[in-house]
XYZ file of C-alpha atoms in Angstrom:
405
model
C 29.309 8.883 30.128
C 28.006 11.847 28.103
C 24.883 13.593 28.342
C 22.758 11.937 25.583
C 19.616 12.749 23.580
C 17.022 11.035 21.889
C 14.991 11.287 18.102
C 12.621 9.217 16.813
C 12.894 7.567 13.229
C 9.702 6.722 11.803
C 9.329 5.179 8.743
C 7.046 5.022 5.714
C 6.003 1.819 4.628
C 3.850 2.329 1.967
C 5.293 5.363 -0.571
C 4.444 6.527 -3.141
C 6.970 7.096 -6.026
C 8.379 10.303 -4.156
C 6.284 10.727 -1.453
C 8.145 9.903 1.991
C 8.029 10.656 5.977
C 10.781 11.791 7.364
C 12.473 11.928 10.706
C 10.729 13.765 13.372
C 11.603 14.511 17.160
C 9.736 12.470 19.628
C 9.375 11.080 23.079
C 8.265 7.729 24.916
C 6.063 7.971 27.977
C 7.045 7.257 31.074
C 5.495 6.611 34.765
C 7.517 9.650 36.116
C 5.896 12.120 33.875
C 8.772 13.161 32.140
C 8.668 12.306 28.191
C 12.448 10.185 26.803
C 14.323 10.097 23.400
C 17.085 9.185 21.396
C 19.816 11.492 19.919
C 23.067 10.201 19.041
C 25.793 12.046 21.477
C 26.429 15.216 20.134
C 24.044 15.453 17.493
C 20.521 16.851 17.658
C 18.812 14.497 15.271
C 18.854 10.594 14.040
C 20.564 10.139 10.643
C 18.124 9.441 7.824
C 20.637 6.156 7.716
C 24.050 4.396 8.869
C 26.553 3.480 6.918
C 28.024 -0.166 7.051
C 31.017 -0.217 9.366
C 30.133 3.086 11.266
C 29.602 3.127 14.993
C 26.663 5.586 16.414
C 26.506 6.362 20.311
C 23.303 6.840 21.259
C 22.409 8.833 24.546
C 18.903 9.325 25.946
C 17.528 12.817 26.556
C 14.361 14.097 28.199
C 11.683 16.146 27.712
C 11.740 18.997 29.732
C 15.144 18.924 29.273
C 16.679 17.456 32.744
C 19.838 16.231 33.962
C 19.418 12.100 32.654
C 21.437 8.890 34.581
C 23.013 7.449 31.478
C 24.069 4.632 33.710
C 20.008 3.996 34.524
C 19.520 2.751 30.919
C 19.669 -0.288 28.614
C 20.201 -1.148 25.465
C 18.559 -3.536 23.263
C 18.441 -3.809 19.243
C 16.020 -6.200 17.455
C 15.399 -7.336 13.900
C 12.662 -4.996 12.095
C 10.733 -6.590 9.439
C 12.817 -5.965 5.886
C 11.097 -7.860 2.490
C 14.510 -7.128 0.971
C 16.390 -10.028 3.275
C 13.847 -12.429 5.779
C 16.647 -14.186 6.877
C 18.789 -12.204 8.881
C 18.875 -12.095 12.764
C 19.310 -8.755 14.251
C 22.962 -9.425 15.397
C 24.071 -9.953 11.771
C 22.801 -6.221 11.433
C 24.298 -4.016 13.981
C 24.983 -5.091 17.537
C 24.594 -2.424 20.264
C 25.925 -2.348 23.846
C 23.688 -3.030 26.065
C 25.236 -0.466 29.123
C 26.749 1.990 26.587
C 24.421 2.585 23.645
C 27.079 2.424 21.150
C 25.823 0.631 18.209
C 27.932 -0.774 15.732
C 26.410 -0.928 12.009
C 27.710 -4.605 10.776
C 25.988 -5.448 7.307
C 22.758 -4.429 5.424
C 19.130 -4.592 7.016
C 16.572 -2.658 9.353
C 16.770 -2.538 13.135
C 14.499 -1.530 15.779
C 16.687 -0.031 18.997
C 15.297 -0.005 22.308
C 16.201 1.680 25.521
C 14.268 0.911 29.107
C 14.592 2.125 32.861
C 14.111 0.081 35.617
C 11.936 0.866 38.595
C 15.576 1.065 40.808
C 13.346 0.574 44.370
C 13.381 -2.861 43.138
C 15.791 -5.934 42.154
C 16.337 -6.238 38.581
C 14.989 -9.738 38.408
C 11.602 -8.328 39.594
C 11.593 -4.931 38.074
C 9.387 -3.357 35.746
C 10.070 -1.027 33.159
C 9.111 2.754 33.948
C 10.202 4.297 31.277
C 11.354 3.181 27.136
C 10.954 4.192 23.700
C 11.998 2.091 20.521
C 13.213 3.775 16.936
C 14.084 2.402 13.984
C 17.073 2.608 11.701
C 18.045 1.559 8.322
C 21.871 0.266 7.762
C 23.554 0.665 4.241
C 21.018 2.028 2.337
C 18.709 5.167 1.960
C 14.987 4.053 2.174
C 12.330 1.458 0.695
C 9.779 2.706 -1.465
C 7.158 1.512 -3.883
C 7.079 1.789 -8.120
C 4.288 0.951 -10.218
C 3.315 -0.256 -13.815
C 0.744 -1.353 -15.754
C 0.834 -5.097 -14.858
C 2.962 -4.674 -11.519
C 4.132 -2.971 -8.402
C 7.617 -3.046 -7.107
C 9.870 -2.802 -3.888
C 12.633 -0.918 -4.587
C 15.638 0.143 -2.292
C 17.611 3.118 -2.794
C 21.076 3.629 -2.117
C 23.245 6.776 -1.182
C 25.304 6.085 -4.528
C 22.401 6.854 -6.542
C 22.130 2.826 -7.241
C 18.626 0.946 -6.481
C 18.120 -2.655 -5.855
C 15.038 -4.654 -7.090
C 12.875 -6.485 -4.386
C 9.645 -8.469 -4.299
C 7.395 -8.181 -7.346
C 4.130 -8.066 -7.072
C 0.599 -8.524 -9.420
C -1.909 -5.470 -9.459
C -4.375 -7.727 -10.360
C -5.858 -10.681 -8.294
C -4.726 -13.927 -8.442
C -3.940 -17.158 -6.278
C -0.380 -17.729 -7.949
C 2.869 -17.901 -5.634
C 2.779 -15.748 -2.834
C -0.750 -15.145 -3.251
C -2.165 -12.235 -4.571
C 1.456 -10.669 -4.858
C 2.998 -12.732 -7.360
C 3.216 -12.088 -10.479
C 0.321 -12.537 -13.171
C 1.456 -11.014 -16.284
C 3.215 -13.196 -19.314
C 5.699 -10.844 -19.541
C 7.658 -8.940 -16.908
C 9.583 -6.112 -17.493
C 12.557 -4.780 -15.121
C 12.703 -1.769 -14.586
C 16.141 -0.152 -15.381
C 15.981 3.160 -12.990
C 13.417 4.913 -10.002
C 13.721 8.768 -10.412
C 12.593 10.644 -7.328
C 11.379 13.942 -9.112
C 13.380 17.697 -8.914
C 12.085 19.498 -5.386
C 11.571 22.474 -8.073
C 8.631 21.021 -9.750
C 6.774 20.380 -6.636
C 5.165 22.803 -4.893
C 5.344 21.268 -1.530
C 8.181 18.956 -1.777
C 9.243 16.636 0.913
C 12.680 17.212 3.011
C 13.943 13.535 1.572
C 13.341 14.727 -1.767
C 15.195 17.913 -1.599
C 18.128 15.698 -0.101
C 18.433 12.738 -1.997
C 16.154 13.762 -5.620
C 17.995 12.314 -8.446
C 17.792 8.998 -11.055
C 18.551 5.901 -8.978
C 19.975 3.198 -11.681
C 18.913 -0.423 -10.306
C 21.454 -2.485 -10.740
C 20.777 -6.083 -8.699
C 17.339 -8.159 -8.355
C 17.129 -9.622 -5.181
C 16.665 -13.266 -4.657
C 13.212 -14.736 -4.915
C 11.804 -11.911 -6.310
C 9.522 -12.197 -9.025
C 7.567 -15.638 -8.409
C 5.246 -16.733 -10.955
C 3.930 -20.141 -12.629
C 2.563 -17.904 -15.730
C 5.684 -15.216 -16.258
C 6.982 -16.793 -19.879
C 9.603 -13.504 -20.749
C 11.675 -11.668 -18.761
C 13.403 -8.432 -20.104
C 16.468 -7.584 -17.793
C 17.987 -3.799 -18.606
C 21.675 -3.877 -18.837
C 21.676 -1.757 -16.050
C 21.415 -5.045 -14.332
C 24.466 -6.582 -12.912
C 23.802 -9.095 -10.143
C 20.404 -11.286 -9.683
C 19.451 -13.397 -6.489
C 19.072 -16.884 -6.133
C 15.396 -17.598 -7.528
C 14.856 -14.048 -8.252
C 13.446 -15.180 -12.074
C 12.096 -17.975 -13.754
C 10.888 -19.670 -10.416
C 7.388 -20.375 -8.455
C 8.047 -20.425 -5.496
C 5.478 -21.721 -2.364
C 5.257 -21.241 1.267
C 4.761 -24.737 2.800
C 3.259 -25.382 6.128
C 6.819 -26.484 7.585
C 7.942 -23.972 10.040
C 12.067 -23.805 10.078
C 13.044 -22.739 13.498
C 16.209 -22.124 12.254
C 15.162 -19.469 9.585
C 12.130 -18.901 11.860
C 9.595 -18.898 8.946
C 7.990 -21.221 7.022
C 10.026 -23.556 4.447
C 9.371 -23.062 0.962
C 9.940 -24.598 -2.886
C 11.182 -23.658 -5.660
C 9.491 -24.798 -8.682
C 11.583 -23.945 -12.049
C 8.573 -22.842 -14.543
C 8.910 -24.413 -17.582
C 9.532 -22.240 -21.539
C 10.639 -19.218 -19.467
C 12.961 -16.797 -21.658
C 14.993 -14.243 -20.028
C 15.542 -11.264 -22.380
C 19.125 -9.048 -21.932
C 21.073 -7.031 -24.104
C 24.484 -8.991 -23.560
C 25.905 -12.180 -23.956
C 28.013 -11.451 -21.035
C 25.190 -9.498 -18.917
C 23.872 -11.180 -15.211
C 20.947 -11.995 -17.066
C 22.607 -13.741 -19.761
C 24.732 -15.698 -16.547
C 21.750 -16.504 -14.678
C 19.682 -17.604 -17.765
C 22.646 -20.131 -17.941
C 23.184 -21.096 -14.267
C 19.518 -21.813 -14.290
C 18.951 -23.380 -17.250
C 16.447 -20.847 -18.773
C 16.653 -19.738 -22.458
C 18.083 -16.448 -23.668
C 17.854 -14.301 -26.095
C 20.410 -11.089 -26.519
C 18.222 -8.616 -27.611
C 21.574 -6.268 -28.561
C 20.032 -3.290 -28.595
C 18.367 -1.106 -26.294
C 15.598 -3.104 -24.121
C 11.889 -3.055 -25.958
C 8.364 -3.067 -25.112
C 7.116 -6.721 -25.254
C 3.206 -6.466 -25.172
C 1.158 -8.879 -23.455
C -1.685 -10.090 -24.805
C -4.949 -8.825 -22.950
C -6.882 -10.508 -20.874
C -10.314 -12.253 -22.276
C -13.439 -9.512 -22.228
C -16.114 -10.040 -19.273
C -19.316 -9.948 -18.805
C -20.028 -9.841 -22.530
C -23.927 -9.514 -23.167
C -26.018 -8.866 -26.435
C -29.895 -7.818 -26.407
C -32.240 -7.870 -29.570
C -33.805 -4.752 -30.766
C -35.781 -3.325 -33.850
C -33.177 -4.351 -36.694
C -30.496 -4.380 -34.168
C -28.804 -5.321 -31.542
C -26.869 -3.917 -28.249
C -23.896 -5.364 -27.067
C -22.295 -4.598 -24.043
C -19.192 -5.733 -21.723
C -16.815 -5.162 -19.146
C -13.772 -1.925 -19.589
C -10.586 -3.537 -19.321
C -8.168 -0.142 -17.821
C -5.222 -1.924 -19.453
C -6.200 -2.338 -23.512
C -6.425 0.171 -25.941
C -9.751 -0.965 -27.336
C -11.927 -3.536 -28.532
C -13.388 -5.466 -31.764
C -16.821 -6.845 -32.097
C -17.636 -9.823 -34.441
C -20.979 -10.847 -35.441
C -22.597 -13.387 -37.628
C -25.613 -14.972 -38.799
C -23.466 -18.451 -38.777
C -22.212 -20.243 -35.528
C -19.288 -20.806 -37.391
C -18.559 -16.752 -38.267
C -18.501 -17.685 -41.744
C -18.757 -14.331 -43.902
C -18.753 -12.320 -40.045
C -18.702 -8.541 -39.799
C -15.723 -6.803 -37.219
C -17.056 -3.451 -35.583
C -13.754 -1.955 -34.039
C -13.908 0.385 -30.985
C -11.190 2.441 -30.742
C -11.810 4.182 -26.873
C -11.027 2.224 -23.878
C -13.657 3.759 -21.566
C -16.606 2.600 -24.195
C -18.102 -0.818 -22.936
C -21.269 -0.286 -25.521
C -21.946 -0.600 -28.942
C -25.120 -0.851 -31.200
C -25.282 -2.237 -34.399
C -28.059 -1.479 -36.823
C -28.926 -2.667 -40.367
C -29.732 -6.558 -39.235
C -32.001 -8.658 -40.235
C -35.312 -9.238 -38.390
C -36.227 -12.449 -37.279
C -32.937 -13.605 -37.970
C -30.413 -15.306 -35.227
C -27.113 -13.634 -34.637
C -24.279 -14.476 -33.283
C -21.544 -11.993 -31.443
C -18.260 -12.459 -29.386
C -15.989 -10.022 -28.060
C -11.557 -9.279 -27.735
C -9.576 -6.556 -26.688
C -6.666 -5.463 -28.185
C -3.320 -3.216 -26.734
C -1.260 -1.360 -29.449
C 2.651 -3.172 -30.043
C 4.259 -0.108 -32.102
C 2.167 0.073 -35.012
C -0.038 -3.339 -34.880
C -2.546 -4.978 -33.050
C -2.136 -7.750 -30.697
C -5.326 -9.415 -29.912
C -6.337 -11.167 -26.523
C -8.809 -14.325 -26.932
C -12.339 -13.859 -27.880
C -15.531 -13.841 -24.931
C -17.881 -16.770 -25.080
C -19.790 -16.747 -27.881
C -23.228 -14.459 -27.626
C -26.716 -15.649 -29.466
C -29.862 -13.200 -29.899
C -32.569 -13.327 -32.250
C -33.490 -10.132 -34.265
C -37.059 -8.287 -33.750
């Protein structure tokens, strides 16, 4: 067997847009002082990733550099945690032989490889392991990362063909829907059509990923279950789009406390959410076939994919305190609106009311002069975001009473 060599592949799990770790050389510990690792034969460092179909021989090398007993070590491969597919064991990934090291890279997923010595002054059944190390590796596709927008975060995996698949969906705001506080809390949710990993030149410290693989990644599937919500009512799908997962859309889905020891996780449902409309540009597109296959409505927008606002959420903590001829009124900043609109009265029922508009997101404080003294008023508060050129207004605050000095 050939002299073999070892590299450590560590992975980032939380990026940022283009912000990534890459593959560095390391070693595991071992009782006989000397430091191990994993090179594939012939090679000085791990791949960033393996294509499907590909075989990789992996050899152990140590640190000093010393002559290494190939025949000493053992091979074992295990299923890493991937959010992009749960339900695959590790075998359905690669397979690896267990006296050889030669891995063989079956179908897409993350494994975690492991090699381990024996203490050889003892029989295996009763020896322990004096020396390992473990690395991870990615199979048919480039690297996870994270993408962000106003209402939501995404899991995104990129591909060597510049493509991107969609994964799990998640709120930025908090919320007990679905999967928790990752589902999705918006009324609308917006695909995104493409992830664009920025040019090396505008950075001034770029990453070695991004120098290798910058570009525009064009997402072109949704994975299943990925967007679950019980309040998502419209969903625009770019036509960039061309396959969507079971349950990916339209569908709240719940853990239940059943565990499957055949899936080895907990069963879930699948609860269709009623008046969903998926939004695509096609009558032919994946969207406009899944809207069908589903029995969700759908609308072909037939031109290029638009901004649907959602309305904002209701104004907190609204408050209003009587002064000399006026009166102070203050609330919460909403970071997603544009602005705000204050409306006052002297009658419960607003009859004849007075709007003060407020135009700057950050201001959470207004005071209105020129009232009457001695008189009651009454105030409520709604935000507003900006849909082209009008106004779409979120519901008004509990209503706010103060008497005039």
């Amino acid at each position: 067997m050939k002299q073999k060599r070892k590299i450590s592949l560590l992975i980032a799990l939380a990026m940022m847009l283009t912000v990534f770790a890459i593959p560095t050389l390391s070693y595991g510990a071992s009782e006989d002082g000397v430091e191990y690792g994993i090179v594939p034969a012939g090679a000085k460092e791990m791949p960033d990733y393996l294509d499907i179909g590909r075989t990789l021989d992996l050899n152990v090398k140590s640190n000093p550099a010393s002559g290494v007993n190939q025949d000493e070590w053992k091979w074992k491969i295990d299923y890493a945690r991937d959010y992009f597919d749960s339900k695959k064991k590790a075998e359905e990934i690669a397979t690896i032989d267990p006296n050889t090291g030669v891995l063989t890279a079956r179908s897409e997923g993350t494994v975690d490889i492991y090699v381990y010595k024996l203490d050889p002054t003892v029989t295996p059944d009763e020896a322990d392991v004096v020396a390992s190390d473990k690395i991870t590796l990615k199979i048919g596709y480039l690297r996870d990362v994270d993408a962000y927008s106003n209402d939501a975060s995404y899991d995104i995996r990129l591909y060597a063909n510049k493509t991107a698949k969609l994964g799990r969906v998640y709120s930025r705001f908090n919320n007990d829907d679905g999967y928790g506080e990752e589902a999705v809390a918006s009324t609308t949710l917006a695909i995104p059509s493409q992830y664009v990993i920025k040019n090396p030149a505008w950075d001034s410290a770029p990453s070695e990923f991004d120098e290798k693989y910058h570009g525009t990644y064009k997402i072109t599937s949704i994975a299943p279950e990925a967007a679950s919500s019980k309040v998502v009512k419209s969903i625009i799908v770019p036509d960039t789009v061309t396959t969507i997962g079971n349950y990916a859309l339209g569908y709240h889905i719940v853990s239940t406390d059943k565990w499957n020891e055949t899936t080895m996780q907990y069963d879930k449902t699948y609860n269709k959410v009623a008046g969903v409309t998926i939004y695509g540009t096609s009558n032919n597109s994946a969207a406009a076939k899944y809207a069908k296959a589903n029995g969700f409505a759908y609308k072909n927008m037939n031109v290029k994919p638009v901004a649907v606002t959602s309305k904002p959420k209701k104004v907190a903590n609204v408050k209003a305190k009587a002064g000399k001829k006026r009166m102070t009124v203050t609330w919460k900043r909403d970071k997603n609106v544009k602005g705000y609109q204050i409306t006052y009265a002297q009658k419960k029922n607003f009859k004849k009311a007075k709007n003060v508009a407020i135009t700057k997101n950050k201001t959470t404080k207004k005071v209105i002069k020129k009232l009457k003294a001695g008189k009651k008023y009454y105030v409520k508060v709604r935000a507003y975001k900006k849909s082209g050129n009008k106004k779409v207004y979120g519901a008004y605050s509990k209503v706010k009473t103060v008497k005039i000095k």
